[in-house]
Coordinates of C-alpha atoms in Angstrom, one line a residue:
X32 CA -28.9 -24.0 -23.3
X33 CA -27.3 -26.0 -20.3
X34 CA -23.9 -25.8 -21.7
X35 CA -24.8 -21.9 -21.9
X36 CA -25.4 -21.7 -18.3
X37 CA -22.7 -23.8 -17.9
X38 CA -20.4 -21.2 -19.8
X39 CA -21.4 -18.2 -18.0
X40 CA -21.0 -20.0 -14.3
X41 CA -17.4 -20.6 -14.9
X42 CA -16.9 -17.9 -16.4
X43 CA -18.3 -15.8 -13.5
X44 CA -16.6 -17.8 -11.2
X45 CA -13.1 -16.9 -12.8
X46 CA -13.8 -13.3 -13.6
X47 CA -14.4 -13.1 -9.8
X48 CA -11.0 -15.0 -8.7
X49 CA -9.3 -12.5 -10.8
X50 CA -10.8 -9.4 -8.9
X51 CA -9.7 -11.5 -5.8
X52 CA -6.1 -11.8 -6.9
X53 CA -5.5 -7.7 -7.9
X54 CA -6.6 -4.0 -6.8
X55 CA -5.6 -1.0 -8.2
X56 CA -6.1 2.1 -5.9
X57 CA -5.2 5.8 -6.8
X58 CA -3.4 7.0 -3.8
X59 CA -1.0 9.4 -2.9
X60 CA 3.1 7.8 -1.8
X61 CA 6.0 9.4 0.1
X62 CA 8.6 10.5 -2.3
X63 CA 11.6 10.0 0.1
X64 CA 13.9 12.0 -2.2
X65 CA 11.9 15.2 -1.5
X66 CA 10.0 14.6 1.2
X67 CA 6.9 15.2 -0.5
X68 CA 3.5 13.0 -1.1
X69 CA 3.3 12.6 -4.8
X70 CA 0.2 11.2 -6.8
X71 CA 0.9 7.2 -7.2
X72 CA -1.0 4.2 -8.3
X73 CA -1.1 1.4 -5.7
X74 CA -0.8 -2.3 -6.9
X75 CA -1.5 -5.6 -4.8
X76 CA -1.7 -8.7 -6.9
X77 CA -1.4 -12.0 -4.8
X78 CA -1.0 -14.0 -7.7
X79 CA 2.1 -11.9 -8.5
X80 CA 2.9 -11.5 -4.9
X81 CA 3.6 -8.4 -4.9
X82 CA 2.7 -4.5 -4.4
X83 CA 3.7 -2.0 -6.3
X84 CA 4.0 2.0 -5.9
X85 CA 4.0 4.0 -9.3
X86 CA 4.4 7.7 -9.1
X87 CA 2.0 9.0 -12.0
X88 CA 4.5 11.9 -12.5
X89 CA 7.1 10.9 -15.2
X90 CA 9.7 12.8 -13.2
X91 CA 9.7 10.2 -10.4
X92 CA 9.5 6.8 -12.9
X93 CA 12.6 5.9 -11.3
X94 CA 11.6 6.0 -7.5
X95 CA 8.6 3.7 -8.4
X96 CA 8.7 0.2 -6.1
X97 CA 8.0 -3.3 -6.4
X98 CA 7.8 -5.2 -3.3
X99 CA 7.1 -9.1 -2.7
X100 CA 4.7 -9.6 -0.3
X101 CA 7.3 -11.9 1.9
X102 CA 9.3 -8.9 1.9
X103 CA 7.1 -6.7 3.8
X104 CA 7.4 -7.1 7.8
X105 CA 4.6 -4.4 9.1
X106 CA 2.0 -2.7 8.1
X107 CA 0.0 -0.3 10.0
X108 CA -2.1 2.6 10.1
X109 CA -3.2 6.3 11.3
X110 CA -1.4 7.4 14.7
X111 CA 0.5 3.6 14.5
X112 CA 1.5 4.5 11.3
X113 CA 2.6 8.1 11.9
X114 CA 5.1 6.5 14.7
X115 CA 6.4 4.1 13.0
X116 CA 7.1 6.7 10.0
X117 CA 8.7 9.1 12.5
X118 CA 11.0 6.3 13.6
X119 CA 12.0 4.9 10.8
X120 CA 12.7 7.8 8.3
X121 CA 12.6 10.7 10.8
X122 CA 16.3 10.3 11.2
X123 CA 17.3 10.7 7.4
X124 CA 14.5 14.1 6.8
X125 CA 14.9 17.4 7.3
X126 CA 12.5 19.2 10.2
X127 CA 9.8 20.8 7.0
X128 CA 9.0 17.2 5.4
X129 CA 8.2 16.0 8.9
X130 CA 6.3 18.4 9.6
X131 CA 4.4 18.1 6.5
X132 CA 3.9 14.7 7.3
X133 CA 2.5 15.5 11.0
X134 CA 0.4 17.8 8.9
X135 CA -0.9 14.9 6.4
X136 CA -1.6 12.5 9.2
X137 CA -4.4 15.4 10.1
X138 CA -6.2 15.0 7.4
X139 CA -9.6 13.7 8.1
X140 CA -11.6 11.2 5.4
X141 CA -8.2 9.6 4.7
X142 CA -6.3 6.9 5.7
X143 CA -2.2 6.4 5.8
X144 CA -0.6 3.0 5.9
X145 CA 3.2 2.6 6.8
X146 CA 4.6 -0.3 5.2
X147 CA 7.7 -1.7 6.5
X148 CA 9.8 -3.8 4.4
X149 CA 13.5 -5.5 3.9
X150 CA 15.5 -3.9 0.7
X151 CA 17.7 -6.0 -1.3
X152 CA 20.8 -4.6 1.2
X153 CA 18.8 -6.5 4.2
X154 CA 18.2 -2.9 5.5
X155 CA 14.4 -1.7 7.0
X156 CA 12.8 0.7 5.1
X157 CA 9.2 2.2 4.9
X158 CA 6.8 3.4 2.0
X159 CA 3.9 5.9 3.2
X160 CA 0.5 5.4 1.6
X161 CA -2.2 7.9 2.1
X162 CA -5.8 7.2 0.6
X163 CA -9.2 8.2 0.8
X164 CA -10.8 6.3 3.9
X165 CA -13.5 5.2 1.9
X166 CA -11.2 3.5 -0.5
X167 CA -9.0 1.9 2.3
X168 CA -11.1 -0.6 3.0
X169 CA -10.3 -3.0 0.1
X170 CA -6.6 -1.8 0.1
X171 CA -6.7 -3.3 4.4
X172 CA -8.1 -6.5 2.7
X173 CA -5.7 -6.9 0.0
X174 CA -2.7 -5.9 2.0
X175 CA -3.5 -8.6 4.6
X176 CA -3.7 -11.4 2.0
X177 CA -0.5 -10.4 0.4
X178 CA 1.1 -10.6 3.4
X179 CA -0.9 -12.5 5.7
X180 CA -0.2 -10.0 8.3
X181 CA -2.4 -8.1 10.4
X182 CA -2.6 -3.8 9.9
X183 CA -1.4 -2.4 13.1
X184 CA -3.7 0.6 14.6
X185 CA -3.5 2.5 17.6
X186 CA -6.4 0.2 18.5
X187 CA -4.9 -3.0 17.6
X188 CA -0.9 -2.5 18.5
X189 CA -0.7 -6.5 18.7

């Protein structure tokens, strides 16, 4: 019975590391090809260092994104993330997808992230997450210890 016991406290403690180390959020992303927010499955794994945006839509497969976490340089969120979207991409889109993002960043009960990271050509670049509030929580926490950075608000500009 004491090796039982034994089994099952490991055990527990592992299955729990293992939640620690990955979260999988439904979510929607930024399609920057069409300036559209498209239905995507957010990644953080810390043991793979590493986030990862899939579209669920088999028509944007190849616009999916795999970042390391020491690759990322920012993060932030609501109004701080709407500005640094604005600055970043605003430039390369057309006036209606920016409007439909100043439209998205209305939404109440959700939450957008800007994630600012380095592409292989050393250039800045930025993903845009939008999730249910309620869900971004554990997304804040796993972002942070992926990247040991702090999420940016209007609140907390840093």
């Amino acid at each position: 019975m004491k090796k039982f016991a034994l089994f099952i406290s490991v055990a527990s403690l592992l299955f729990t590391n293992n939640l620690a180390l990955a979260g999988e959020y439904g979510a929607k992303c930024l399609h920057i090809v069409s300036g559209k927010m498209q239905g995507c499955i957010i990644m953080v794994s810390t043991r793979q260092n590493s986030l990862e945006m899939n579209f669920r839509s088999d028509k944007y497969q190849n616009d999916n994104l795999r970042l390391r976490g020491n690759k990322i340089i920012e993060i932030s969120s609501g109004e701080h993330a709407q500005k640094r979207t604005k600055e970043t991409i605003g430039a390369s889109l057309v006036l209606g997808p920016i409007g439909a993002l100043v439209g998205l960043f209305g939404k109440e009960k959700r939450t957008q992230f800007a994630i600012e990271y380095v592409d292989n050509q050393n250039k800045t670049n930025i993903a845009l997450i939008d999730i249910k509030t309620k869900d971004s929580e554990p997304l804040i926490q796993d972002l942070e210890s992926l990247t040991g950075l702090k999420i940016r608000t209007t609140e907390n500009p840093q």
